Every structure is written in C-alpha cells, then in structure tokens.
Tab-separated table of C-alpha atoms in Angstrom:
chain	number	residue	atom	x	y	z
A	71	MET	CA	145.188	296.683	174.301
A	72	GLY	CA	142.487	294.049	174.214
A	73	SER	CA	141.794	291.752	171.274
A	74	ILE	CA	138.585	290.607	169.625
A	75	TYR	CA	138.957	287.648	167.275
A	76	LEU	CA	136.161	287.680	164.694
A	77	ILE	CA	135.749	284.116	163.452
A	78	ARG	CA	133.546	283.245	160.519
A	79	HIS	CA	131.674	279.963	160.875
A	80	GLY	CA	132.824	276.827	159.072
A	81	GLN	CA	131.415	275.767	155.727
A	82	ALA	CA	127.649	275.379	155.972
A	83	SER	CA	125.386	273.134	153.906
A	84	PHE	CA	124.905	275.314	150.822
A	85	GLY	CA	122.253	273.853	148.518
A	86	ALA	CA	120.808	271.554	151.194
A	87	ASP	CA	117.326	271.864	152.672
A	88	ASP	CA	118.854	273.313	155.846
A	89	TYR	CA	121.786	275.648	155.241
A	90	ASP	CA	122.314	276.261	158.960
A	91	VAL	CA	124.271	273.032	159.529
A	92	LEU	CA	128.030	272.612	159.211
A	93	SER	CA	129.186	270.316	156.458
A	94	PRO	CA	131.861	267.711	157.301
A	95	THR	CA	134.365	270.173	155.809
A	96	GLY	CA	133.014	272.897	158.093
A	97	VAL	CA	133.523	270.726	161.167
A	98	ARG	CA	137.081	269.945	160.091
A	99	GLN	CA	137.817	273.639	159.504
A	100	ALA	CA	136.627	274.481	163.018
A	101	GLU	CA	138.716	271.732	164.581
A	102	VAL	CA	141.807	272.893	162.703
A	103	LEU	CA	141.177	276.449	163.902
A	104	GLY	CA	140.965	275.337	167.526
A	105	GLN	CA	144.146	273.294	167.230
A	106	HIS	CA	145.915	276.267	165.654
A	107	LEU	CA	144.884	278.665	168.420
A	108	ALA	CA	145.995	276.126	171.021
A	109	LYS	CA	149.426	275.827	169.394
A	110	LEU	CA	149.728	279.613	169.412
A	111	GLY	CA	148.950	279.633	173.143
A	112	VAL	CA	146.013	282.005	172.712
A	113	ARG	CA	144.196	282.487	176.013
A	114	LEU	CA	140.551	283.420	175.694
A	115	ASP	CA	138.769	285.361	178.413
A	116	ARG	CA	135.345	285.318	176.764
A	117	CYS	CA	133.774	283.443	173.856
A	118	ILE	CA	130.616	284.735	172.191
A	119	SER	CA	128.540	283.312	169.374
A	120	GLY	CA	125.472	284.313	167.478
A	121	SER	CA	122.516	282.001	168.010
A	122	LEU	CA	122.690	280.314	164.587
A	123	ARG	CA	123.574	276.634	164.712
A	124	ARG	CA	126.481	276.924	162.280
A	125	GLN	CA	128.030	279.634	164.459
A	126	GLN	CA	127.594	277.720	167.715
A	127	HIS	CA	128.795	274.420	166.227
A	128	THR	CA	131.923	276.142	164.908
A	129	ALA	CA	132.593	277.520	168.371
A	130	GLN	CA	132.048	274.176	170.058
A	131	ALA	CA	134.258	272.266	167.610
A	132	ALA	CA	137.064	274.817	167.952
A	133	LEU	CA	136.904	275.400	171.696
A	134	GLN	CA	137.181	271.710	172.559
A	135	HIS	CA	140.846	271.976	171.561
A	136	ILE	CA	141.608	274.993	173.766
A	137	GLU	CA	142.437	274.460	177.419
A	138	HIS	CA	140.404	276.426	179.950
A	139	ALA	CA	138.122	277.853	177.276
A	140	PRO	CA	135.361	279.961	178.859
A	141	VAL	CA	131.693	279.052	178.640
A	142	LEU	CA	130.195	280.046	175.307
A	143	GLU	CA	127.866	283.054	175.512
A	144	ILE	CA	125.099	283.674	172.977
A	145	ASP	CA	124.218	287.092	171.556
A	146	ASP	CA	121.767	287.371	168.648
A	147	ALA	CA	123.431	290.607	167.566
A	148	PHE	CA	126.129	288.519	165.878
A	149	ASN	CA	123.693	286.538	163.740
A	150	GLU	CA	123.909	286.793	159.970
A	151	PHE	CA	121.338	288.952	158.205
A	152	ASP	CA	118.417	287.014	156.755
A	153	THR	CA	119.704	286.232	153.276
A	154	ASP	CA	116.553	284.327	152.325
A	155	ALA	CA	114.431	287.353	153.212
A	156	VAL	CA	116.656	289.643	151.138
A	157	ILE	CA	116.280	287.329	148.150
A	158	ARG	CA	112.509	286.895	148.529
A	159	SER	CA	111.882	290.614	148.952
A	160	LEU	CA	114.179	291.984	146.272
A	161	VAL	CA	114.296	289.405	143.499
A	162	PRO	CA	110.923	290.495	142.006
A	163	GLY	CA	112.508	293.851	141.224
A	164	ILE	CA	115.151	292.339	138.936
A	165	LEU	CA	113.019	289.783	137.062
A	166	ASP	CA	112.350	292.092	134.105
A	167	GLU	CA	116.065	292.348	133.354
A	168	GLN	CA	117.023	288.945	134.795
A	169	PRO	CA	114.134	286.582	133.920
A	170	GLU	CA	116.277	283.535	134.701
A	171	ALA	CA	116.999	284.731	138.258
A	172	LEU	CA	114.524	282.436	140.030
A	173	ASP	CA	115.913	279.287	138.413
A	174	ILE	CA	119.485	280.304	139.180
A	175	LEU	CA	118.757	281.142	142.797
A	176	ARG	CA	116.800	277.919	143.353
A	177	ASN	CA	119.677	275.858	141.986
A	178	GLY	CA	122.583	277.827	143.371
A	179	ALA	CA	124.611	274.787	144.400
A	180	ASN	CA	124.740	273.694	140.746
A	181	ASN	CA	125.651	277.115	139.376
A	182	ARG	CA	127.660	278.902	142.034
A	183	ALA	CA	129.125	281.607	139.786
A	184	GLU	CA	125.738	282.736	138.500
A	185	PHE	CA	124.239	282.503	141.986
A	186	GLN	CA	126.986	284.742	143.343
A	187	ARG	CA	126.505	287.262	140.513
A	188	LEU	CA	122.780	287.565	141.208
A	189	PHE	CA	123.174	287.535	144.969
A	190	ALA	CA	125.721	290.371	144.763
A	191	LYS	CA	123.237	292.343	142.650
A	192	LEU	CA	120.518	291.863	145.266
A	193	ILE	CA	122.904	292.898	148.047
A	194	GLU	CA	123.700	296.116	146.152
A	195	ARG	CA	119.984	296.904	146.084
A	196	TRP	CA	119.654	296.081	149.785
A	197	ILE	CA	122.549	298.240	150.998
A	198	SER	CA	121.511	301.158	148.797
A	199	GLY	CA	118.501	301.793	151.049
A	200	GLU	CA	116.411	302.589	147.982
A	201	HIS	CA	114.412	299.377	148.162
A	202	ASP	CA	113.635	299.195	151.890
A	203	ARG	CA	110.422	297.412	152.832
A	204	PRO	CA	108.555	297.206	156.145
A	205	ASP	CA	108.851	293.404	156.181
A	206	LEU	CA	112.624	293.330	155.550
A	207	GLN	CA	115.360	294.366	157.977
A	208	SER	CA	117.247	297.212	156.336
A	209	TRP	CA	121.009	297.304	155.953
A	210	GLN	CA	121.158	300.250	158.360
A	211	ALA	CA	119.115	298.343	160.951
A	212	PHE	CA	121.407	295.331	160.583
A	213	VAL	CA	124.503	297.510	161.104
A	214	ALA	CA	122.870	299.010	164.206
A	215	GLN	CA	122.163	295.485	165.521
A	216	VAL	CA	125.814	294.502	165.101
A	217	GLU	CA	127.010	297.772	166.625
A	218	GLY	CA	124.883	297.044	169.685
A	219	GLY	CA	126.605	293.693	170.116
A	220	LEU	CA	130.038	295.271	169.829
A	221	GLN	CA	129.171	297.944	172.368
A	222	ARG	CA	127.984	295.297	174.844
A	223	ILE	CA	131.343	293.568	174.520
A	224	LEU	CA	133.256	296.795	175.099
A	225	GLU	CA	131.133	297.748	178.119
A	226	ARG	CA	132.140	294.559	179.927
A	227	ALA	CA	135.723	294.256	178.692
A	228	ASP	CA	138.982	295.519	180.095
A	229	SER	CA	141.969	296.426	177.958
A	230	ARG	CA	143.794	293.136	178.535
A	231	GLN	CA	141.116	290.668	177.494
A	232	ASN	CA	141.118	288.314	174.523
A	233	ILE	CA	137.592	287.751	173.232
A	234	ALA	CA	136.479	285.371	170.480
A	235	VAL	CA	133.307	286.081	168.504
A	236	PHE	CA	131.982	283.266	166.314
A	237	THR	CA	129.844	284.876	163.669
A	238	SER	CA	129.173	285.197	159.924
A	239	GLY	CA	130.461	287.018	156.876
A	240	GLY	CA	127.755	289.672	156.772
A	241	THR	CA	128.278	290.486	160.429
A	242	ILE	CA	132.013	290.874	159.904
A	243	THR	CA	131.230	293.111	156.927
A	244	ALA	CA	129.015	295.331	159.090
A	245	LEU	CA	131.831	295.609	161.638
A	246	LEU	CA	134.286	296.573	158.887
A	247	ARG	CA	131.850	299.293	157.834
A	248	LEU	CA	131.576	300.574	161.411
A	249	ILE	CA	135.264	300.463	162.293
A	250	THR	CA	136.965	301.515	159.053
A	251	GLU	CA	134.101	303.631	157.602
A	252	VAL	CA	134.663	301.935	154.248
A	253	PRO	CA	131.598	302.388	152.006
A	254	ALA	CA	129.118	299.525	152.266
A	255	ARG	CA	129.661	298.486	148.650
A	256	LYS	CA	133.420	298.200	149.186
A	257	ALA	CA	132.836	296.350	152.444
A	258	PHE	CA	130.824	293.732	150.579
A	259	GLU	CA	133.559	293.393	147.970
A	260	LEU	CA	135.710	292.295	150.895
A	261	ASN	CA	132.880	290.098	152.185
A	262	TRP	CA	133.053	287.842	149.145
A	263	GLN	CA	136.676	287.033	150.072
A	264	ILE	CA	136.050	285.954	153.683
A	265	VAL	CA	137.119	282.332	154.113
A	266	ASN	CA	135.218	279.950	156.380
A	267	THR	CA	136.784	279.935	159.902
A	268	SER	CA	139.061	282.833	158.975
A	269	LEU	CA	140.249	285.193	161.710
A	270	SER	CA	139.907	288.960	161.619
A	271	LEU	CA	141.476	290.749	164.565
A	272	LEU	CA	140.190	293.894	166.259
A	273	LYS	CA	142.256	295.721	168.884
A	274	PHE	CA	140.501	297.887	171.424
A	275	ARG	CA	141.176	300.278	174.279
A	276	GLY	CA	138.051	301.508	176.009
A	277	ARG	CA	135.572	302.345	173.242
A	278	GLU	CA	138.269	302.831	170.600
A	279	VAL	CA	138.457	299.925	168.145
A	280	THR	CA	140.807	299.396	165.217
A	281	LEU	CA	141.179	296.662	162.610
A	282	ALA	CA	144.524	294.870	163.050
A	283	SER	CA	144.146	292.046	160.515
A	284	PHE	CA	141.524	290.678	158.146
A	285	ASN	CA	140.592	287.227	156.853
A	286	SER	CA	143.642	285.317	158.077
A	287	HIS	CA	143.300	281.607	157.273
A	288	LEU	CA	146.854	280.456	157.832
A	289	HIS	CA	145.565	277.525	159.884
A	290	LEU	CA	144.020	276.134	156.691
A	291	GLN	CA	146.848	277.101	154.353
A	292	LEU	CA	149.433	275.286	156.467
A	293	LEU	CA	147.648	271.992	155.846
A	294	LYS	CA	148.156	272.392	152.081
A	295	ALA	CA	144.642	271.069	151.540
A	296	PRO	CA	142.914	273.431	149.088
A	297	GLU	CA	139.548	271.745	149.647
A	298	LEU	CA	139.488	273.255	153.158
A	299	ILE	CA	139.536	276.817	151.806
A	300	THR	CA	135.879	277.610	151.143
A	301	TYR	CA	133.755	280.720	150.989
A	302	ARG	CA	130.201	279.582	151.768
C-alpha cells in the first residue's frame, strides 16, 4: 500500500499582523520533523503543499534535512479555509448573546481560552450549513475542494509511493470527515487537538484510503521540550 503523510504546518504567528508566517518555534518544529523523518529513513516520492506561506515554509524547513527530497509541488486544494472570513461573516449572528465577542476575537493572543471558545462556536455555525452566505465558502464546498486535491494525488500515485502533504488543521479535519465519515462536529473536536507539525498517516490502494494514524508528534515529545508542543 502507498502512504500519504498529512503534516500540519508549524506554529504560525497568532496575534501578529500577519498570521501566515512561521514563528521561530514553528521553524524549529519543522526542522525537528525533517530530522526525525531522516532518522527513520523515510523516502518520499512526492511532496505537496498548499500555497499558504506557513505551509510552504514548513515543507522547506523540513525537507532540507531529507536526502533526495523531491521538488515541492503546490496545490491550493490543501489550503486552510478562510478563518477570517468565517469570523467576519458569522460573528454578527452571535453578538446578541455574546456582546463581548468582538473584543475577545480582536485580542485573541491575550485571551486564548476565550478566543477558542468563541471560535469553536462560530465553526459549529459554519459546519451546520444553516448560516451559509454567498460571500463565504461553505463547509461543504471546502470539503469538496479538499476531496479534489486528494483525488488528484490518487490519480497520479501508484500503490508503493510515499507522499507528504504539508497542510493545515482544517484541511486535515476535512480529510478525516471524508475518509472516516465521522460527523463534522466530531471531526472538529479532533481538530482542536492537532499539534503543529504532527503527522497523520493515510494508507491507500487505488482509490481506497484508510486512516492509519492521527496526530503523531513523537518527534517533538522525544525532545522533552514542552514549549515545542503547540496548537496554533
């Protein structure tokens, strides 16, 4: 069987003006991942990234430690969904019951627990399909986008290939939904646990795909450096 390694990007710059940049911790996480894969002797036949900078930078920092790594390919299908658009479109609908929501969301880096609580509430509204808007990509459309990327991989792959996909938590969540048929709400409960640069492994034969492992971050745990285990 072939293998697809789903790799979440390293820690991004949460709370900064530009989130789509790896923090110094994110760069270190990616380097540790690459060193770990090299020690395991993992041979990669293809490497694919979404087009977001944090995804590509993670790939570049990891792949520099792997001998004979293939050229990085870019596929927008593995981009994260537009979290800012979800917040902008759906937050007005919760202001009556959560009047403090705007202040919390604007200052998320200083109040991470409250930010996560509100963000999870907005995601529930998004995935329900009951609040779809013409100017906002729906959850179903996002899942279809990710499915298209997966199908393109499978069309070109043979059953002996090892393929790395550098992507984001929401994209991995959509793939979990597609492959395991877990309800979207349960999939997002798993999403909140996905560690930066963690590995989730898919095994495939032809068009059949199964989940072999989820959210492995042994490469970080072995360093016994808790500050490297991050979730955003």
